[in-house]
Amino acid sequence: ILNVEQSPQSLHVQEGDSTNFTCSFPSSNFYALHWYRWETAKSPEALFVMTLNGDEKKKGRISATLNTKEGYSYLYIKGSQPEDSATYLCASYQGGKLIFGQGTELSVKP
Amino acid sequence: DSGVTQTPKHLITATGQRVTLRCSPRSGDLSVYWYQQSLDQGLQFLIQYYNGEERAKGNILERFSAQQFPDLHSELNLSSLELGDSALYFCASSARNPGSYTGELFFGEGSRLTVL
């Protein structure tokens, strides 16, 4: 099992700022890349599942892109709000297992 | 509410003991996954079951075992507990079969195990 890396580890922004973070995953034998949002004291919830190179997904102010050839995905949040504060996890499907990165912890200050 | 139920929510026990964590998947989901989240670690994949059969295994310790029953609920058994086993244990379920990599996981709220 190869590592899924996320950066930065944490991010502090002001309300209204736009932000983005990165997920790096093994590009060989790529199947799917998942993004999850994990709020404190809750359980992770799926944001996107992406499979095709060049794929772009959007949900409200959150969007994601996928580059399977170079093995990275970006998650963008436009106009961050305090309720966006959470840990954002990406996961790569490898060998029948969904392998998670350590997450990017986002804190949005009012 | 994801529809995945985990019990107990919190558990405190001593080293050397054995505990059982229980998971009921979303109605209709056949796949169940177990993950461990220790301090400063991401979600570590332990094991996956599909319709009662083990389908994928991660770095699960030999002291740990799991099973999925005919009613599709799953149990994770942790024995000879050590301090380092203290963690948040998540169960997740998916509607897709194990060969499908696009099925999103639905997570329970986790069982927090503290070993003293």
XYZ file of C-alpha atoms in Angstrom:
226
model
C 0.000 0.000 0.000
C 1.402 3.343 -1.086
C 0.943 6.531 0.860
C -1.703 9.128 0.251
C -0.283 12.516 1.201
C -2.205 15.672 1.987
C -0.917 19.191 2.359
C -0.948 21.398 4.211
C -1.556 19.569 7.479
C -3.511 22.552 8.781
C -4.732 25.847 7.473
C -6.092 28.930 9.203
C -7.999 31.443 7.090
C -10.327 34.375 7.586
C -13.985 34.267 6.672
C -14.368 35.135 3.003
C -10.942 33.849 1.976
C -10.728 31.253 -0.752
C -8.461 28.336 -0.070
C -7.228 25.131 -1.586
C -5.358 22.047 -0.527
C -3.698 19.113 -2.175
C -3.969 15.348 -2.149
C -1.184 13.263 -3.716
C -1.779 9.623 -4.482
C -0.122 6.800 -6.438
C -0.804 7.392 -10.130
C -0.205 3.807 -11.212
C -3.234 1.522 -11.312
C -5.537 4.404 -10.434
C -9.175 3.578 -9.771
C -10.824 6.339 -7.779
C -10.161 9.270 -5.503
C -12.572 10.145 -2.695
C -12.883 13.377 -0.700
C -14.519 13.423 2.734
C -15.316 16.208 5.161
C -14.972 15.478 8.869
C -16.390 17.941 11.368
C -15.376 17.768 15.009
C -17.469 15.340 17.048
C -19.127 14.020 13.906
C -18.289 11.277 11.419
C -16.662 11.747 8.007
C -19.075 12.488 5.165
C -18.397 12.019 1.480
C -17.956 15.110 -0.673
C -16.841 13.708 -4.012
C -15.842 10.484 -5.703
C -13.721 11.086 -8.786
C -12.529 8.584 -11.353
C -11.618 10.276 -14.632
C -8.490 12.278 -15.412
C -9.425 15.939 -15.705
C -12.633 15.380 -13.762
C -14.037 18.374 -11.915
C -16.747 18.148 -9.279
C -18.595 20.920 -7.496
C -20.891 21.097 -4.494
C -21.874 24.626 -3.537
C -18.714 26.585 -2.771
C -16.528 23.477 -2.734
C -14.982 22.023 -5.860
C -12.333 19.457 -6.691
C -10.138 18.580 -9.641
C -8.325 15.398 -10.507
C -5.080 14.653 -12.361
C -4.596 10.906 -12.492
C -1.490 11.029 -14.692
C 0.541 12.943 -12.144
C -1.345 11.665 -9.105
C -2.871 14.705 -7.469
C -6.220 16.256 -6.662
C -7.022 19.766 -5.474
C -9.923 20.743 -3.247
C -11.030 24.374 -3.467
C -13.283 26.296 -1.120
C -14.500 29.644 -2.383
C -15.378 32.323 0.166
C -14.700 30.209 3.266
C -17.260 30.369 6.060
C -16.825 29.374 9.721
C -19.040 26.350 9.076
C -16.436 25.083 6.597
C -14.113 24.455 9.538
C -13.396 20.729 9.435
C -10.782 18.187 8.489
C -10.822 17.333 4.811
C -9.720 13.805 3.962
C -8.846 12.314 0.635
C -8.651 8.601 -0.026
C -7.265 6.550 -2.875
C -8.611 3.183 -3.852
C -5.675 0.746 -3.885
C -5.750 -3.011 -4.147
C -9.344 -3.231 -3.062
C -8.844 -0.912 -0.110
C -9.728 2.738 0.378
C -6.566 4.300 1.803
C -6.901 7.665 3.514
C -4.472 10.531 3.833
C -3.978 12.216 7.201
C -6.199 15.111 6.274
C -6.008 18.883 6.108
C -7.494 20.628 9.132
C -9.170 23.857 8.070
C -10.068 26.570 10.576
C -12.071 29.560 9.356
C -12.162 32.571 11.681
C -15.110 34.976 11.568
C -27.278 10.792 10.535
C -25.447 8.386 8.203
C -27.598 5.413 9.130
C -24.579 3.476 10.424
C -24.815 2.659 14.121
C -21.850 1.869 16.315
C -21.870 0.751 19.932
C -20.546 1.485 22.419
C -19.667 5.147 21.816
C -17.112 5.134 24.607
C -15.297 2.314 26.323
C -12.654 2.380 29.029
C -10.856 -0.811 29.897
C -7.585 -2.127 31.238
C -4.563 -3.607 29.518
C -4.884 -7.300 28.816
C -8.650 -7.170 28.510
C -10.838 -7.999 25.525
C -13.594 -5.840 24.029
C -16.119 -6.141 21.236
C -17.200 -3.224 19.099
C -20.420 -3.529 17.184
C -21.580 -1.981 13.923
C -24.921 -2.002 12.146
C -24.604 -0.832 8.534
C -27.100 1.296 6.639
C -30.171 -0.611 5.597
C -29.362 -2.511 2.418
C -25.596 -2.003 2.514
C -23.691 -5.254 2.192
C -20.138 -3.951 2.653
C -18.735 -3.071 6.059
C -15.331 -1.507 6.685
C -13.398 -0.996 9.918
C -10.923 1.841 10.379
C -8.754 2.849 13.325
C -7.768 6.408 14.096
C -5.024 6.769 16.675
C -3.547 10.024 17.944
C -1.681 11.838 15.158
C -2.566 9.127 12.660
C -4.979 9.181 9.784
C -7.719 6.666 9.292
C -5.976 3.279 9.114
C -7.820 0.585 7.194
C -8.289 -2.601 9.211
C -10.629 -4.931 7.371
C -13.588 -5.130 4.987
C -16.471 -7.574 4.772
C -18.988 -8.082 2.030
C -22.146 -10.047 2.690
C -20.523 -12.050 5.441
C -17.203 -12.729 3.751
C -13.847 -11.082 4.381
C -12.845 -9.203 1.217
C -9.840 -7.048 2.092
C -7.434 -6.835 4.968
C -5.206 -3.979 6.067
C -2.623 -3.834 8.820
C -4.884 -5.492 11.339
C -3.081 -6.955 14.334
C -3.373 -10.671 15.043
C -4.927 -9.742 18.401
C -7.819 -8.199 16.480
C -10.501 -10.115 14.635
C -13.772 -9.264 12.998
C -16.778 -10.907 11.463
C -19.956 -10.000 9.658
C -23.087 -11.877 10.592
C -26.002 -13.036 8.390
C -28.031 -9.989 9.433
C -25.065 -7.921 8.099
C -24.043 -6.378 11.401
C -20.352 -6.628 12.140
C -18.242 -6.976 15.250
C -14.605 -6.067 15.806
C -12.978 -8.010 18.619
C -9.876 -6.593 20.245
C -8.012 -8.826 22.688
C -4.958 -8.644 24.946
C -5.382 -4.910 24.840
C -2.364 -2.628 25.049
C -2.126 1.073 25.789
C -1.391 1.710 22.120
C -4.754 0.270 21.114
C -6.450 3.359 22.499
C -8.071 4.929 19.466
C -11.276 5.873 17.728
C -12.597 2.896 15.790
C -14.874 3.680 12.869
C -17.203 1.414 11.017
C -18.396 2.404 7.565
C -20.747 0.805 5.094
C -21.214 1.050 1.373
C -23.953 0.108 -1.031
C -21.523 -1.017 -3.679
C -20.006 -4.444 -4.027
C -16.324 -4.703 -3.108
C -15.217 -4.652 -6.709
C -16.720 -1.218 -7.237
C -14.384 1.575 -6.237
C -16.836 4.423 -6.688
C -19.135 3.688 -3.782
C -18.839 6.345 -1.117
C -18.490 5.187 2.456
C -21.028 6.095 5.117
C -19.380 6.302 8.519
C -20.737 5.646 11.967
C -19.910 8.001 14.808
C -17.127 5.785 16.035
C -16.305 3.908 19.211
C -13.680 5.598 21.355
C -11.606 3.012 23.188
C -9.379 4.017 26.062
C -7.017 1.409 27.469
C -5.605 2.231 30.894
